[in-house]
Short mmCIF file of C-alpha atoms in Angstrom, two decimals:
data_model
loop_
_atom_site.label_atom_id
_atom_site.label_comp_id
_atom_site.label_asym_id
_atom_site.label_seq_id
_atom_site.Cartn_x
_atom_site.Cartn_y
_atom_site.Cartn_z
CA UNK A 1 134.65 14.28 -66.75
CA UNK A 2 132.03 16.86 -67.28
CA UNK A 3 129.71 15.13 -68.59
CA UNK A 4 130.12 12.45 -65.74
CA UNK A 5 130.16 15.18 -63.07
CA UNK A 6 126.76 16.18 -64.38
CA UNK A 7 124.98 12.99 -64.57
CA UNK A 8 127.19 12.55 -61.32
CA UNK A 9 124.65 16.07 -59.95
CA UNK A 10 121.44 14.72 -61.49
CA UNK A 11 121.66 10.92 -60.19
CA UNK A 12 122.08 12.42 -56.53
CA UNK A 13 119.54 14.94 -56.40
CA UNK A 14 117.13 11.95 -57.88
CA UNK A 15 118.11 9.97 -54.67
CA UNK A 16 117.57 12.84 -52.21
CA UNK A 17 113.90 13.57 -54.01
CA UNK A 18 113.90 9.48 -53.62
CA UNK A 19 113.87 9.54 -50.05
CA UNK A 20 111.08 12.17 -49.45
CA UNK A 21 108.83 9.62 -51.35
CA UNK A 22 108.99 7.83 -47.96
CA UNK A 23 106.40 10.09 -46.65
CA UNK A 24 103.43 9.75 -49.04
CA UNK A 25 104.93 6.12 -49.22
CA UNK A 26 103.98 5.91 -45.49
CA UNK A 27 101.24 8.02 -46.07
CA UNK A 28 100.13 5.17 -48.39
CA UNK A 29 100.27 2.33 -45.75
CA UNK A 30 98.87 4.45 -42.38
CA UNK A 31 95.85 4.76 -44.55
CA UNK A 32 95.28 1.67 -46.16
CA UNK A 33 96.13 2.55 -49.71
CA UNK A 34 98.58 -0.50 -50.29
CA UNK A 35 98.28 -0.80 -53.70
CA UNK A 36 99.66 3.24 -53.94
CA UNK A 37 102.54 2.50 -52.04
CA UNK A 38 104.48 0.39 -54.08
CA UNK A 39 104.09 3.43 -56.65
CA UNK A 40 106.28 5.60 -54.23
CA UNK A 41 108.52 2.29 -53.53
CA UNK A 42 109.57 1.12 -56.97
CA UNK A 43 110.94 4.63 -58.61
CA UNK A 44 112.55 5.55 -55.03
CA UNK A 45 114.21 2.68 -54.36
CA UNK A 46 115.61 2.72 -57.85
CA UNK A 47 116.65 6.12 -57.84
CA UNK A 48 118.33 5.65 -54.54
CA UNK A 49 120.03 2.76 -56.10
CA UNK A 50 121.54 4.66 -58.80
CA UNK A 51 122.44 7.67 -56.98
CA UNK A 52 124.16 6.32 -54.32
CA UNK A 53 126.18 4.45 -57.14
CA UNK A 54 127.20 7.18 -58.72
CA UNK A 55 127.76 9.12 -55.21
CA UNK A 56 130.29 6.24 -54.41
CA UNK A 57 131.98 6.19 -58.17
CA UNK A 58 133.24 9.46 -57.77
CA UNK A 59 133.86 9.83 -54.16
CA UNK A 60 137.25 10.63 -54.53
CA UNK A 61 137.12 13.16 -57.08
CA UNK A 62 136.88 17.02 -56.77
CA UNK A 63 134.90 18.96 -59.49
CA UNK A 64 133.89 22.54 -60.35
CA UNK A 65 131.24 23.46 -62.72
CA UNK A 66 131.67 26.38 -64.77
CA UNK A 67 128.67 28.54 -65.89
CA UNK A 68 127.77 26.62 -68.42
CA UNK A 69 128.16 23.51 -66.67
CA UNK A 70 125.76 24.77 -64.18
CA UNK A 71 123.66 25.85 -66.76
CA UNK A 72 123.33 22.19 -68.14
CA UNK A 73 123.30 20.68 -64.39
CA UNK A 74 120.02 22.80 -63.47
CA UNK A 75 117.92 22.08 -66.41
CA UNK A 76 118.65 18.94 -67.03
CA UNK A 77 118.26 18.12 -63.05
CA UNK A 78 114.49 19.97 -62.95
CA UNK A 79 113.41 17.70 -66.16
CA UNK A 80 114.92 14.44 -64.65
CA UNK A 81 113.13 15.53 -61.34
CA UNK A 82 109.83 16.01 -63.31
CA UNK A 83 110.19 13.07 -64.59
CA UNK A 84 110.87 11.04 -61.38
CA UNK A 85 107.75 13.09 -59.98
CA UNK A 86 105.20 11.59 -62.63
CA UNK A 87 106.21 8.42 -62.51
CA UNK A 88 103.73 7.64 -58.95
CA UNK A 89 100.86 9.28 -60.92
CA UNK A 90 101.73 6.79 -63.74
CA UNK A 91 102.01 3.57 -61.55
CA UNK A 92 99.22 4.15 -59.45
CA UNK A 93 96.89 4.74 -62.21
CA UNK A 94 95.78 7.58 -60.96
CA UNK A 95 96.86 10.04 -64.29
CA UNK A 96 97.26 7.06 -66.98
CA UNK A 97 98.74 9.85 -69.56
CA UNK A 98 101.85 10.00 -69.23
CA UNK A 99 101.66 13.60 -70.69
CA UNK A 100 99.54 14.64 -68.38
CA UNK A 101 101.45 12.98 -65.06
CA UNK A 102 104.43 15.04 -66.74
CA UNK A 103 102.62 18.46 -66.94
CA UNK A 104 101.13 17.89 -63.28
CA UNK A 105 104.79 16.99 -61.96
CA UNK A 106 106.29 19.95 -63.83
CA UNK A 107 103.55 22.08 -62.53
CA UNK A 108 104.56 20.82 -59.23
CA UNK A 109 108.19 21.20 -58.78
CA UNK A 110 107.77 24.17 -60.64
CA UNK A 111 105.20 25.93 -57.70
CA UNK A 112 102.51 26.86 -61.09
CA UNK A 113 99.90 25.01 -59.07
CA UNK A 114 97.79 24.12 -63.13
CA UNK A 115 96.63 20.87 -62.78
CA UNK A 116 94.51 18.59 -65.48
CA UNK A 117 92.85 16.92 -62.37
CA UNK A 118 88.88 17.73 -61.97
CA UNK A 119 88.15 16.00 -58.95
CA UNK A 120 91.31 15.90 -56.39
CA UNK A 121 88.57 14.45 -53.57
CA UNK A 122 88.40 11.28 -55.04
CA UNK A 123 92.90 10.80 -54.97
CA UNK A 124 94.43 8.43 -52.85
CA UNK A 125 95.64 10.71 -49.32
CA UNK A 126 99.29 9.88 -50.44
CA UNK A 127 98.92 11.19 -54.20
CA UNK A 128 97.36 14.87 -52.66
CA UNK A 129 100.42 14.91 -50.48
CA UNK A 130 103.00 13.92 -52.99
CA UNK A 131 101.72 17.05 -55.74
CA UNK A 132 101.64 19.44 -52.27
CA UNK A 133 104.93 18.10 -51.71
CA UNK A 134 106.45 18.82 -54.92
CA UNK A 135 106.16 22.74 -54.38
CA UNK A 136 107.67 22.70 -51.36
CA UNK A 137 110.71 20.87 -52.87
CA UNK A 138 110.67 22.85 -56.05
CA UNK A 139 109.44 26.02 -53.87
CA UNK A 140 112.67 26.69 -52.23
CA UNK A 141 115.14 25.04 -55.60
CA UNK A 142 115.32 21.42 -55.55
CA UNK A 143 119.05 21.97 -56.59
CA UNK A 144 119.63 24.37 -53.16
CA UNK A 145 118.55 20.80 -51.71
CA UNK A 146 121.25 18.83 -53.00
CA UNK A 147 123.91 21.69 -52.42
CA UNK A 148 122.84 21.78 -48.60
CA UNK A 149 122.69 18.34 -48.04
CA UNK A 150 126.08 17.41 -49.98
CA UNK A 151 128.94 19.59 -49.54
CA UNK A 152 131.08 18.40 -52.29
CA UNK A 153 130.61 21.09 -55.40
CA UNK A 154 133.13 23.47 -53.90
CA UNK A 155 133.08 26.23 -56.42
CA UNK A 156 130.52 24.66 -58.60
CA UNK A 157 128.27 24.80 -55.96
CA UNK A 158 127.14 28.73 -56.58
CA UNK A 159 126.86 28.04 -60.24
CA UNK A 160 123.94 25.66 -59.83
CA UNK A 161 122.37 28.41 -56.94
CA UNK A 162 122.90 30.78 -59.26
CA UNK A 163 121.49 29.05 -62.14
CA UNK A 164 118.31 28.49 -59.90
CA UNK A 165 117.38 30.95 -57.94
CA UNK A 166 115.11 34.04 -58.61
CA UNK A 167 115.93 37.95 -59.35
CA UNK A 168 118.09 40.10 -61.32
CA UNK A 169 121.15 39.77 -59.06
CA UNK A 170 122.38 36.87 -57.37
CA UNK A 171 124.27 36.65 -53.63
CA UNK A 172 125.15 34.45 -50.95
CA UNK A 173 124.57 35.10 -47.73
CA UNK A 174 127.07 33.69 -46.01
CA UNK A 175 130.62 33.15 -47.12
CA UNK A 176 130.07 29.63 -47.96
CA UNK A 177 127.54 28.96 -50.73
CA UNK A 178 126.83 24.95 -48.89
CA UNK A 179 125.72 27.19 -45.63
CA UNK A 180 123.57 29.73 -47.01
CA UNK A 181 121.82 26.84 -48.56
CA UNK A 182 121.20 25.35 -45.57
CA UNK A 183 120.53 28.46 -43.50
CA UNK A 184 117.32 28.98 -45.99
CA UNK A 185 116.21 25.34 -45.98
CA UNK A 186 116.43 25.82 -42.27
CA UNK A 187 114.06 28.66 -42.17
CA UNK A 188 111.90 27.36 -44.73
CA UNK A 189 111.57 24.24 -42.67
CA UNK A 190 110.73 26.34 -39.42
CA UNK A 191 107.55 27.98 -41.38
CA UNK A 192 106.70 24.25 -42.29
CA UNK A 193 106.32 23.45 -38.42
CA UNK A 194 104.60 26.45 -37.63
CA UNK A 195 102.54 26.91 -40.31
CA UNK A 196 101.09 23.03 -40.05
CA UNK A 197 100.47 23.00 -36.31
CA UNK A 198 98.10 26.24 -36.39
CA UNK A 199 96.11 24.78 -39.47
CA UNK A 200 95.67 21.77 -37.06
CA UNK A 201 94.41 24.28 -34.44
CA UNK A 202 92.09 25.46 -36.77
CA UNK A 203 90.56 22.10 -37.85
CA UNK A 204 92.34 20.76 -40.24
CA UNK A 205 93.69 17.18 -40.00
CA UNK A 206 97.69 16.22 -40.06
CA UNK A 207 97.71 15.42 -43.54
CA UNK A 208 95.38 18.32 -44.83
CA UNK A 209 97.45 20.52 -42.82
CA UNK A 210 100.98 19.30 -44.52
CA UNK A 211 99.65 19.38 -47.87
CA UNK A 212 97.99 23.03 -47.72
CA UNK A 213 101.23 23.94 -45.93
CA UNK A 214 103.33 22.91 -48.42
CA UNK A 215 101.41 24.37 -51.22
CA UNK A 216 101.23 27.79 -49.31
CA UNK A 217 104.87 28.02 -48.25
CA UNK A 218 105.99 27.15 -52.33
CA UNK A 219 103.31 29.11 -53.45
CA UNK A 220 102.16 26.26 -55.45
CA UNK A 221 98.20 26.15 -55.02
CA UNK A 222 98.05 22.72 -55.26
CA UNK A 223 95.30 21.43 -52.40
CA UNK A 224 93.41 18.00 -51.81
CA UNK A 225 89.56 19.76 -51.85
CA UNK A 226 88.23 20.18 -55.38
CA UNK A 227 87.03 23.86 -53.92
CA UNK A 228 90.63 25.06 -52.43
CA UNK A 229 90.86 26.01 -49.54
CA UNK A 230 87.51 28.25 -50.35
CA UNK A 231 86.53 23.99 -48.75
CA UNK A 232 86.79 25.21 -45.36
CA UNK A 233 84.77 28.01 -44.73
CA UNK A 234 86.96 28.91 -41.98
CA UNK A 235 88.36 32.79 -41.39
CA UNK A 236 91.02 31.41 -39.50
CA UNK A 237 92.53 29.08 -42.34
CA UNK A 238 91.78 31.80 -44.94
CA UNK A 239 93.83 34.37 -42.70
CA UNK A 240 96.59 31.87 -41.61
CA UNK A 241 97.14 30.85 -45.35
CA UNK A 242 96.83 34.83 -46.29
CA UNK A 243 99.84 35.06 -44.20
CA UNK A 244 102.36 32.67 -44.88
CA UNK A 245 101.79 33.12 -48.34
CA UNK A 246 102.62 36.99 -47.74
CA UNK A 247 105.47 35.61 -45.82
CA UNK A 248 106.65 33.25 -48.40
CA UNK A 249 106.70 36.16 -51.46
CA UNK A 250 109.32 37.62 -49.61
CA UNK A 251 113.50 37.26 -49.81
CA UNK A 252 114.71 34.53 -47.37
CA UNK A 253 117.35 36.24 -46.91
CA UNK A 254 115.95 39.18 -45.15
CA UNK A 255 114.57 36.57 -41.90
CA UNK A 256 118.46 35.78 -41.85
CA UNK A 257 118.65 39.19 -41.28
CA UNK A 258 116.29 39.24 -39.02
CA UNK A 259 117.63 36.39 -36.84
CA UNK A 260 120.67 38.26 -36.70
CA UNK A 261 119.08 41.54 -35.44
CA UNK A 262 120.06 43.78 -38.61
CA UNK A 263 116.19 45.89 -39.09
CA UNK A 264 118.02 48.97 -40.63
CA UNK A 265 118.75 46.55 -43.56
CA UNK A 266 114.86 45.60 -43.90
CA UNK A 267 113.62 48.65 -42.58
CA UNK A 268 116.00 49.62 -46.03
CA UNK A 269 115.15 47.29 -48.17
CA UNK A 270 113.52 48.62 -51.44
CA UNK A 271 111.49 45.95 -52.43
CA UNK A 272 110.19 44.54 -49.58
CA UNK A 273 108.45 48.34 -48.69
CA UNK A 274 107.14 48.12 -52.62
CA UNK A 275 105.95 44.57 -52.30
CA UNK A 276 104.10 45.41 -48.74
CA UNK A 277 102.78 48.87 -50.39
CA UNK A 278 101.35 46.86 -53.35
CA UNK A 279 99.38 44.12 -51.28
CA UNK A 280 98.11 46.55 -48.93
CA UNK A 281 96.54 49.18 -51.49
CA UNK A 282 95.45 45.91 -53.63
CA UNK A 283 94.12 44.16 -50.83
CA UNK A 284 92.13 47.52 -49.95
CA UNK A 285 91.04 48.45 -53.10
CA UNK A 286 89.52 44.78 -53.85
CA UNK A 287 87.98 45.09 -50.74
CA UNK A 288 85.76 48.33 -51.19
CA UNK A 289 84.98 47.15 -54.69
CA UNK A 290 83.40 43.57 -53.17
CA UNK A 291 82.18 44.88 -49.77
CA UNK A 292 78.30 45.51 -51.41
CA UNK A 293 79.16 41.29 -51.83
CA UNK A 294 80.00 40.13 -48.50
CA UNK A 295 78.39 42.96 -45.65
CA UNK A 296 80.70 43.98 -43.68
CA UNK A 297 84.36 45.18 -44.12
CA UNK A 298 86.43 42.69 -42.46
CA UNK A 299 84.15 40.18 -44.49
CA UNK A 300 85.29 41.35 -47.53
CA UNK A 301 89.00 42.13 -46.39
CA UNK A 302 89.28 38.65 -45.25
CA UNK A 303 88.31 37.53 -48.79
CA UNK A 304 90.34 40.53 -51.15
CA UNK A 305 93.93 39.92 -49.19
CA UNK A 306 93.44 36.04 -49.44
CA UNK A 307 92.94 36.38 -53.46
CA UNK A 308 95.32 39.31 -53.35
CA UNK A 309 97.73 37.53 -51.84
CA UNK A 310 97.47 34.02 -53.72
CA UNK A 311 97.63 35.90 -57.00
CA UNK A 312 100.70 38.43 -56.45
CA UNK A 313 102.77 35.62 -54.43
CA UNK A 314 101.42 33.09 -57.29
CA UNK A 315 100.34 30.57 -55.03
CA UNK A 316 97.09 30.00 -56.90
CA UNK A 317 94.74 28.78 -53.94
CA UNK A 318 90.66 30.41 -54.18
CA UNK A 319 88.10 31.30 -51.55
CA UNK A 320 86.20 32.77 -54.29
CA UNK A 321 85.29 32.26 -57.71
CA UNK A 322 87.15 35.89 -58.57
CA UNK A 323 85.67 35.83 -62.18
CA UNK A 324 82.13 36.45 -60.41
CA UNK A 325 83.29 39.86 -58.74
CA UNK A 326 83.12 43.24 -60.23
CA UNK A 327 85.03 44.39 -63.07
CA UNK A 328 87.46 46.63 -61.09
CA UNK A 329 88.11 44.14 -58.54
CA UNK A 330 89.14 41.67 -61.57
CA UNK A 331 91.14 44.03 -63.10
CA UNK A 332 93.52 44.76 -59.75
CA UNK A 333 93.88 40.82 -59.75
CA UNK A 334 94.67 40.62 -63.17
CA UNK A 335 97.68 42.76 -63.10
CA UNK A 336 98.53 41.33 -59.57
CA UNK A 337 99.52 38.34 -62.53
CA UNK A 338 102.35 40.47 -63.80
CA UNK A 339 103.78 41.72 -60.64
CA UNK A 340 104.92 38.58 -58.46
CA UNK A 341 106.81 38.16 -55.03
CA UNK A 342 110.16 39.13 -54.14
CA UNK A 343 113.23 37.62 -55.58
CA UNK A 344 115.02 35.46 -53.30
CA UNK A 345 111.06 34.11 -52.51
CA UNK A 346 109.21 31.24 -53.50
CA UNK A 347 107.22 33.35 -55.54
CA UNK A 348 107.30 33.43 -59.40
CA UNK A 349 105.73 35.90 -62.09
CA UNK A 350 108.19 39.17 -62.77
CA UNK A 351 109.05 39.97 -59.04
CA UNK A 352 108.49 43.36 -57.12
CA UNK A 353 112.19 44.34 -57.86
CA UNK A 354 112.40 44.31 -61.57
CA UNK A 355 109.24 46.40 -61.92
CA UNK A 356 110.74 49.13 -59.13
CA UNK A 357 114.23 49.14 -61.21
CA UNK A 358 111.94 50.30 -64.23
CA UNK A 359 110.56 52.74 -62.49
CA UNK A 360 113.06 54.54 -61.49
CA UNK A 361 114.82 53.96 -64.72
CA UNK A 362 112.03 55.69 -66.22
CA UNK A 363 112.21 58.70 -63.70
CA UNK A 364 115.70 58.87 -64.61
CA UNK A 365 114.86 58.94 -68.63
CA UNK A 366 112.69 61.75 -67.53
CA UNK A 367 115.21 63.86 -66.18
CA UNK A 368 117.43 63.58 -69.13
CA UNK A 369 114.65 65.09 -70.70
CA UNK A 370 115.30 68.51 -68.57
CA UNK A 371 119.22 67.84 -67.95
CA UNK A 372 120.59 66.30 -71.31
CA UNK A 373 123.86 66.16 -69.78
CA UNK A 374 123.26 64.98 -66.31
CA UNK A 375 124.31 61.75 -65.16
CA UNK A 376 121.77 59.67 -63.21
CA UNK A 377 122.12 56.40 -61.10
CA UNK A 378 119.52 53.69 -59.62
CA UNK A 379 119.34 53.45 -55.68
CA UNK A 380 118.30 50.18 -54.16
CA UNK A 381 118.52 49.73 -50.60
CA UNK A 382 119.73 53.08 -50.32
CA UNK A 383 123.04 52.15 -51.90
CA UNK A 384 123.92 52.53 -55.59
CA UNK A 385 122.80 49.54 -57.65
CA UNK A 386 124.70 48.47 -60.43
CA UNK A 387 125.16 49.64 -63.66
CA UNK A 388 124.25 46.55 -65.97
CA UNK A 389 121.29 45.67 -63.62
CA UNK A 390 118.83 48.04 -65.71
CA UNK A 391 119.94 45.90 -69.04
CA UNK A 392 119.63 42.82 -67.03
CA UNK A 393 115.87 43.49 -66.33
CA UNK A 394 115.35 44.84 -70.08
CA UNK A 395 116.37 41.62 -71.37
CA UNK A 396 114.13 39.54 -69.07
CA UNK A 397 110.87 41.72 -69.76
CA UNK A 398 111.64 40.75 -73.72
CA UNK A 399 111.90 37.23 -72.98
CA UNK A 400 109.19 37.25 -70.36
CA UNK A 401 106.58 38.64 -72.74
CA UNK A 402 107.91 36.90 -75.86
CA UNK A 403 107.11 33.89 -74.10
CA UNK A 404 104.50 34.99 -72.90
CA UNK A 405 102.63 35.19 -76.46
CA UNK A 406 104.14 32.11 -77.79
CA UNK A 407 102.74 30.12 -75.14
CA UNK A 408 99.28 32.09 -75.65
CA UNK A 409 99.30 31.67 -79.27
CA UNK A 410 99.98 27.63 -78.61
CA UNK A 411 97.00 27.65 -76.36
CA UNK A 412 95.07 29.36 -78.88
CA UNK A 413 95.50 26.64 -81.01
CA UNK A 414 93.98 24.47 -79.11
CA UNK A 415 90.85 26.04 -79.06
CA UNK A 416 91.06 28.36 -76.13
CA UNK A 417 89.47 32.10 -76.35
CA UNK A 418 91.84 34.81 -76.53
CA UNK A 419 90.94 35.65 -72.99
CA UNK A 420 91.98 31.95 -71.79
CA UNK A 421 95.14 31.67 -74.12
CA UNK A 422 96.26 34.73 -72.96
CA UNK A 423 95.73 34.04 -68.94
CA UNK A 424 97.01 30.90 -69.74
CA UNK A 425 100.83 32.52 -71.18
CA UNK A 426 100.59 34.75 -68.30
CA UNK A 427 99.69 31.83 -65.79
CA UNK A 428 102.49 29.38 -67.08
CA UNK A 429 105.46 31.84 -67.68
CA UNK A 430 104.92 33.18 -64.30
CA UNK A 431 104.14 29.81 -62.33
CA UNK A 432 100.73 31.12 -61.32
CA UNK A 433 98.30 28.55 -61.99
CA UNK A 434 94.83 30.07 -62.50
CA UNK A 435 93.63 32.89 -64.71
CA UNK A 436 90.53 33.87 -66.17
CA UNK A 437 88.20 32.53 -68.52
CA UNK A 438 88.38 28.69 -69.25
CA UNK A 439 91.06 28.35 -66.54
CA UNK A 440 89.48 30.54 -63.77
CA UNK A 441 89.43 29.31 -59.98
CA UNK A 442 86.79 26.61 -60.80
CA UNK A 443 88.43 25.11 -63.80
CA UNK A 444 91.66 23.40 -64.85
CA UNK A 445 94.10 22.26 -67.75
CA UNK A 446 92.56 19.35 -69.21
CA UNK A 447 90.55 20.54 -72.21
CA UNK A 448 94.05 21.28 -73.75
CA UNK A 449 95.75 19.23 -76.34
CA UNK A 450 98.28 16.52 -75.50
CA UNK A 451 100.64 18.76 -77.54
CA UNK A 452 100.19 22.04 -76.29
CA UNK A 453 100.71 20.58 -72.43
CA UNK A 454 104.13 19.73 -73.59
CA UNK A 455 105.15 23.12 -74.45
CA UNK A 456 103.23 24.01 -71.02
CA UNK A 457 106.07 21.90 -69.38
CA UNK A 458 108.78 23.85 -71.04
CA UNK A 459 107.24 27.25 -70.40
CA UNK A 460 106.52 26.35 -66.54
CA UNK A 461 110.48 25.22 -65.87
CA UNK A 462 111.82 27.97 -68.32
CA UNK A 463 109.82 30.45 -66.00
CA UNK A 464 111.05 29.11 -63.17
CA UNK A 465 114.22 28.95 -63.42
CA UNK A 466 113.87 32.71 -65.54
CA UNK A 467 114.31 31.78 -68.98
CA UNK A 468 117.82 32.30 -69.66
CA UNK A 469 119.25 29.01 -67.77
CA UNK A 470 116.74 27.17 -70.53
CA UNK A 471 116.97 29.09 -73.29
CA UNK A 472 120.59 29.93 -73.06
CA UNK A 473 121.46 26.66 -74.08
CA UNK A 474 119.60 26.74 -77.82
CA UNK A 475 122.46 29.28 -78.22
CA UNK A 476 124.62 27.91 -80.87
CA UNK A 477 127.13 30.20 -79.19
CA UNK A 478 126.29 28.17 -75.85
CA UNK A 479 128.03 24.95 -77.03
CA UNK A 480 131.26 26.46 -78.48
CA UNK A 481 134.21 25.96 -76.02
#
């Protein structure tokens, strides 16, 4: 029964992801690309097929999923999704390796925003809108998908959110775990609108707009101009990208709040003030360091917070070749790679929260220096935070950085410099996409080895979904009832 309740999950959420294929399918056939189509046709179809079989099969049973059960259900659903995701690229012809259409679909669901593509110009329309459209389904959890659009995990169903989503502690908003998911898809939906009608306004076509809105909103980076969105040369696209990537690094949860009227509670909210503080005095500090570069001030502003933005939020879109800038600026946007967006965002990398629960864990070591015997707490939000979160974030910095230099040492051996390998762990474990040396703004994956792009794949999902849903389950422990 487990095991059929999970394929059960997986089989479904394959059919939902099915159905979106109808828009690049369409895509496909309102521009004349007829032989793409039936590359978006054939997998959907099937998967539709299948999941509606299974939906039907066990209609009239109830499950729950334990931990581990949604453990199992979330990995196993984000590598059958990445697999569904590759097959177009496959079909069409458009990435014959089927490594590589499995590293760009990983790298899609998973918002990193590497691609092994050189020249994205010369895609079908359809393909550049089905790797946009990937982050936005993997941006907000393709699994909160399936919860909000099929009410039938009772219990279970916050075992697969939590299993997915992003920060050291995990909540609902609402009572029910099947409206919170919606409430969130709902908002994240609303940006989509909005964000896609003022890049028409600004020149953009429909389809351009979509697929840089999608990438943007989960902070992917993916775009359908070889030079980013850097293409445009427009301040108003670089400034209404700057801020819906701002606005996508930061908890969902808090434009609930919003809707509902409650500012003390964001006014309050501890990492939202350190995530604004950091952009701002990186933003501003890039900005004097590049203003000799670009004349004036708002010049250069409009250029810092755009690569400021895209790096902390890990969206990964350029206006600049950043490598080219001075050493200082470089540096800020080099540890920008280690700090990421808020939890509860679309963002990856470490998140704002983890690095202010150090901090003040550190203050607090501090004080034990002076007052051996005093005991000392962690505020968040102005409310005590719990005890075990400090151990929670010690434990993901390990595996974070382990990771980290496994995945640099396995691009090292395929020939990268130290300063590539290294960007390159950074870039994959947090779902980044560029770095610096040989996979800077104007270059991409494809010099690596068929090998190492596989153990890209499991780095990208394991930092997505923050190591421990992937890696608990090598746990001998893991398997024992």
């Amino acid at each position: 029964m487990k095991v059929f309740s999970i394929i059960r999950v997986n089989t479904m959420l394959l059919a939902i992801i099915a159905v979106t294929m109808f828009l690049p399918a369409g895509t496909a056939l309102f521009y004349g690309e007829t032989d793409i189509f039936l590359s978006f046709l054939i997998p959907a179809i099937v998967a539709i097929v299948v999941g509606v079989s299974f939906f039907f099969i066990g209609r009239n049973k109830r499950f729950r999923l334990s931990s581990r059960g949604g453990f199992i259900t979330v990995a196993t659903s984000w590598l059958s999704a990445s697999l569904l995701g590759s097959l177009p690229f496959v079909i069409s012809g458009c990435i014959p390796s089927f490594t590589d259409a499995f590293f760009e679909s990983v790298s899609g669901y998973t918002t990193t925003g590497a691609t092994i593509l050189s020249d994205v110009e010369s895609l079908p329309r359809a393909i550049n809108l089905w790797r946009a459209q990937m982050h936005w389904l993997g941006g907000m959890g393709i699994v909160a998908l399936t919860v909000a659009l099929l009410p039938l995990f009772g219990v279970g169903g916050f075992q697969l959110i939590k299993a997915e989503t992003t920060g050291p502690e995990k909540g609902k908003i609402t009572p029910k775990i099947t409206e919170t998911a919606k409430i969130l898809w709902f908002i994240y939906f609303g940006f989509t609108v909005v964000q896609t009608v003022l890049l028409m306004i600004a020149g953009m076509d429909f389809i351009d707009a979509l697929i840089h809105t999608f990438s943007t909103l989960g902070t992917g980076g993916f775009s359908s101009r070889n030079s980013s969105v850097g293409h445009y040369n427009s301040a108003a696209i670089d400034w209404i990208c700057t801020i819906f990537m701002i606005l996508s690094g930061v908890n969902f949860s808090l434009y609930y709040k919003l809707f509902q009227g409650k500012f003390k509670e964001i006014k309050e909210n501890t990492e939202f003030k350190a995530y604004l503080v950091i952009l701002v005095v990186a933003s501003l500090l890039i900005t004097f360091s590049i203003k000799p570069l670009y004349g004036s001030f708002f010049n250069a502003l409009r250029y810092a917070s755009f690569q400021a933005s895209t790096i902390m939020t890990t969206t990964g879109f350029s206006t600049a070749d950043y490598t080219q800038w001075p050493a200082f600026a470089q540096s800020i946007i080099f540890f920008l790679m280690f700090v990421g967006g808020c939890s509860g965002s679309t963002g990856g990398s470490v998140k704002v929260i983890r690095w202010v629960i150090l901090g003040r864990q550190m203050k607090n070591e501090m004080k034990r220096l002076l007052h051996p015997h005093g005991v000392f707490g962690i505020q968040l939000n102005k409310r005590p935070g719990r005890k075990d979160v400090v151990l929670n974030v010690a434990g993901f910095f390990y595996i974070y950085f382990i990771l980290v230099f496994i995945t640099s040492l396995v691009a090292s051996l395929s020939n990268a410099d130290v300063i590539t390998s290294f960007t390159t762990g950074l870039s994959l474990v947090g779902n980044i996409g560029p770095g610096f040396g040989g996979i800077g703004p104007i270059y991409n994956y494809s010099f690596y080895a068929p090998w190492a792009k596989w153990w890209f794949s499991f780095a990208m999902i394991a930092g997505r979904l923050e190591f421990y849903t992937m890696i608990v389950m090598f746990m001998p422990s893991f398997w024992k009832k």
